Amino acid sequence: MSIDFARARETMVEQQVRPWDVLDVRVLDTLARVPREAYVAEALRALAYADTELPIGHGEHMLKPVLEGRALQALGVQAHESVLEIGTGSGYMAACLARLGREVVSIERHPDLAEAARARLAAQGVGNASVQAADAFAWAPGRAFDVICVTGAVASLPARFGEWLADGGRMFVVHGRSPAMDAALVRRGVNGLEVESLFETDLTYLAGAEPAPVFTL
């Protein structure tokens, strides 16, 4: 049975994302136009628009559509802005960010995932997003970005990520201890970094950003 992906995409936006208070017209239009199924493994394409995380290998997952929508809305990416994505995964969020911003640099610690995402973005004609195989905790961009989107959780906010924000820049990041984590928007203002709590969620940790083990007697 063939799947009407265009209809599934519309249903995702109207029944999952919009009811979660994602009302930004540019974000909704992006989610309605970027073909999520093109970034999902063939065996999982029937679930491309389901309200669930999808496995992509190495214990990593695509974010739920509602979380992707909330992150994009919180960041408010403008057409002239540069974006850093930490954790490329499937390449889908990079494609969405590229549609909203001027350029996207995305880093992925697993070389095979980086290569697959690069191929998917190229196949979809996304020319303003580049993918690098790199570990965020051993990598230095050598520049600042207007927007940073962190697609995996961190136990605490890494100072190095904040240093990569340009003046007035914003970063979406999920931090804390599972299962009650805080999705936050971090802004670089005149007095340094300002953290705004957005909502509670639960997300897989970035490798190297897990909390220290807690020992109890």
Coordinates of C-alpha atoms in Angstrom, one line a residue, residues 11-192:
T11 CA -1.7 15.7 9.4
M12 CA 1.5 15.9 11.5
V13 CA 1.5 19.6 11.4
E14 CA -2.2 20.0 12.2
Q15 CA -2.7 17.2 14.7
Q16 CA 0.7 17.0 16.4
V17 CA 2.7 20.2 16.1
R18 CA 0.2 23.0 16.0
P19 CA -1.7 21.7 19.1
W20 CA 1.6 21.9 21.0
D21 CA 1.4 25.7 20.7
V22 CA 3.7 25.9 17.6
L23 CA 2.1 28.8 15.8
D24 CA 5.0 30.4 13.9
V25 CA 3.9 30.5 10.3
R26 CA 7.4 30.1 8.9
V27 CA 8.0 27.0 11.1
L28 CA 4.7 25.4 10.2
D29 CA 5.4 26.0 6.5
T30 CA 8.9 24.5 6.9
L31 CA 7.5 21.4 8.6
A32 CA 4.8 21.1 5.9
R33 CA 7.3 21.3 3.1
V34 CA 10.4 19.4 4.2
P35 CA 9.9 15.7 3.3
R36 CA 10.6 14.0 6.6
E37 CA 10.3 10.6 4.9
A38 CA 13.4 11.4 2.9
Y39 CA 15.5 11.4 6.1
V40 CA 14.1 8.1 7.5
A41 CA 15.4 4.6 6.8
E42 CA 13.4 2.8 4.2
A43 CA 12.1 0.3 6.7
L44 CA 10.7 3.0 8.9
R45 CA 9.2 5.3 6.3
A46 CA 5.7 4.3 7.2
L47 CA 6.4 5.9 10.7
A48 CA 8.1 9.0 9.3
Y49 CA 5.2 11.3 10.6
A50 CA 4.3 9.3 13.8
D51 CA 4.4 11.0 17.2
T52 CA 7.5 9.1 18.3
E53 CA 11.3 9.0 18.2
L54 CA 12.7 6.9 15.4
P55 CA 16.0 5.0 15.7
I56 CA 18.8 6.0 13.3
G57 CA 21.6 3.8 14.7
H58 CA 24.3 4.0 17.4
G59 CA 21.5 4.3 20.0
E60 CA 20.5 7.7 18.5
H61 CA 17.0 8.8 17.5
M62 CA 15.2 11.4 15.4
L63 CA 13.4 13.8 17.7
K64 CA 9.6 13.7 17.9
P65 CA 8.0 16.1 15.4
V66 CA 6.5 18.2 18.3
L67 CA 9.9 18.7 19.8
E68 CA 11.4 19.7 16.5
G69 CA 8.6 22.2 16.0
R70 CA 9.0 23.7 19.5
A71 CA 12.8 24.0 19.1
L72 CA 12.5 25.7 15.7
Q73 CA 9.8 28.1 17.0
A74 CA 11.9 29.0 20.1
L75 CA 15.0 29.7 18.0
G76 CA 13.2 32.0 15.6
V77 CA 15.8 31.6 12.9
Q78 CA 15.9 34.5 10.5
A79 CA 16.8 34.3 6.8
H80 CA 20.1 36.1 7.3
E81 CA 21.4 34.1 10.2
S82 CA 24.0 31.4 10.6
V83 CA 23.2 28.2 12.4
L84 CA 25.2 25.5 14.2
E85 CA 23.5 22.2 14.8
I86 CA 25.1 19.9 17.4
G87 CA 24.0 16.4 16.5
T88 CA 23.1 16.0 12.9
G89 CA 21.4 12.6 13.2
S90 CA 19.3 11.9 10.2
G91 CA 19.8 15.4 8.7
Y92 CA 16.2 16.3 8.9
M93 CA 16.6 19.2 11.4
A94 CA 19.5 20.5 9.4
A95 CA 17.2 20.6 6.4
C96 CA 14.6 22.5 8.4
L97 CA 17.1 24.9 9.8
A98 CA 18.6 25.5 6.3
R99 CA 15.2 26.4 5.0
L100 CA 14.8 29.0 7.7
G101 CA 18.4 30.4 7.9
R102 CA 21.2 31.5 5.6
E103 CA 23.6 28.7 6.3
V104 CA 23.8 25.6 8.6
V105 CA 26.9 23.9 9.9
S106 CA 26.0 20.6 11.4
I107 CA 28.3 18.3 13.4
E108 CA 27.8 14.6 14.0
R109 CA 30.2 12.4 16.0
H110 CA 29.4 9.2 14.1
P111 CA 31.1 9.3 10.6
D112 CA 28.5 6.9 9.0
L113 CA 25.6 9.0 10.2
A114 CA 27.3 12.2 9.0
E115 CA 27.9 10.6 5.6
A116 CA 24.3 9.4 5.3
A117 CA 22.9 12.8 6.4
R118 CA 25.2 14.6 3.9
A119 CA 23.9 12.3 1.1
R120 CA 20.2 12.9 2.1
L121 CA 20.7 16.7 2.1
A122 CA 22.4 16.6 -1.3
A123 CA 19.6 14.4 -2.7
Q124 CA 17.1 16.9 -1.5
G125 CA 19.0 19.8 -3.0
V126 CA 19.8 21.5 0.3
G127 CA 22.8 23.5 -0.7
N128 CA 23.3 25.8 2.4
A129 CA 23.9 23.0 4.9
S130 CA 27.2 21.3 5.5
V131 CA 27.8 18.3 7.7
Q132 CA 31.1 17.6 9.5
A133 CA 32.0 14.4 11.4
A134 CA 33.2 15.7 14.8
D135 CA 32.7 15.4 18.5
A136 CA 31.2 18.6 19.9
F137 CA 33.4 18.3 23.0
A138 CA 36.7 18.1 21.0
W139 CA 35.8 20.4 18.1
A140 CA 36.4 24.2 17.7
P141 CA 34.4 26.1 15.1
G142 CA 36.8 29.1 15.0
R143 CA 33.8 31.4 14.6
A144 CA 30.5 32.4 16.3
F145 CA 26.9 31.6 15.2
D146 CA 23.6 33.4 15.5
V147 CA 21.8 30.3 16.4
I148 CA 22.8 26.9 18.0
C149 CA 20.4 23.9 18.0
V150 CA 21.5 21.1 20.3
T151 CA 19.6 17.9 19.4
G152 CA 20.8 15.8 22.3
A153 CA 20.4 16.4 26.1
V154 CA 23.2 17.6 28.4
A155 CA 23.4 17.2 32.1
S156 CA 24.5 20.8 32.5
L157 CA 24.9 23.6 30.1
P158 CA 28.4 23.3 28.5
A159 CA 30.3 26.6 28.7
R160 CA 31.9 25.9 25.3
F161 CA 28.6 25.9 23.5
G162 CA 27.7 29.3 24.9
E163 CA 31.1 30.7 23.8
W164 CA 30.1 29.8 20.2
L165 CA 27.1 32.2 20.3
A166 CA 27.3 35.6 18.6
D167 CA 26.1 38.7 20.5
G168 CA 22.3 38.4 20.5
G169 CA 22.5 34.8 19.5
R170 CA 20.1 32.0 20.8
M171 CA 20.7 28.4 21.6
F172 CA 18.0 25.7 22.1
V173 CA 19.2 23.0 24.5
V174 CA 17.7 20.3 26.8
H175 CA 19.4 19.9 30.1
G176 CA 19.1 18.2 33.4
R177 CA 18.6 14.7 34.7
S178 CA 16.3 12.2 33.0
P179 CA 13.3 11.8 33.1
A180 CA 12.5 15.4 34.0
M181 CA 14.7 17.6 31.8
D182 CA 14.3 21.2 31.0
A183 CA 14.1 22.5 27.5
A184 CA 15.7 26.0 27.5
L185 CA 16.5 28.9 25.3
V186 CA 19.9 30.5 26.0
R187 CA 20.5 34.0 24.8
R188 CA 23.8 35.9 24.7
G189 CA 22.9 39.4 26.0
V190 CA 24.9 42.4 27.2
N191 CA 25.4 40.8 30.6
G192 CA 26.3 37.3 29.4

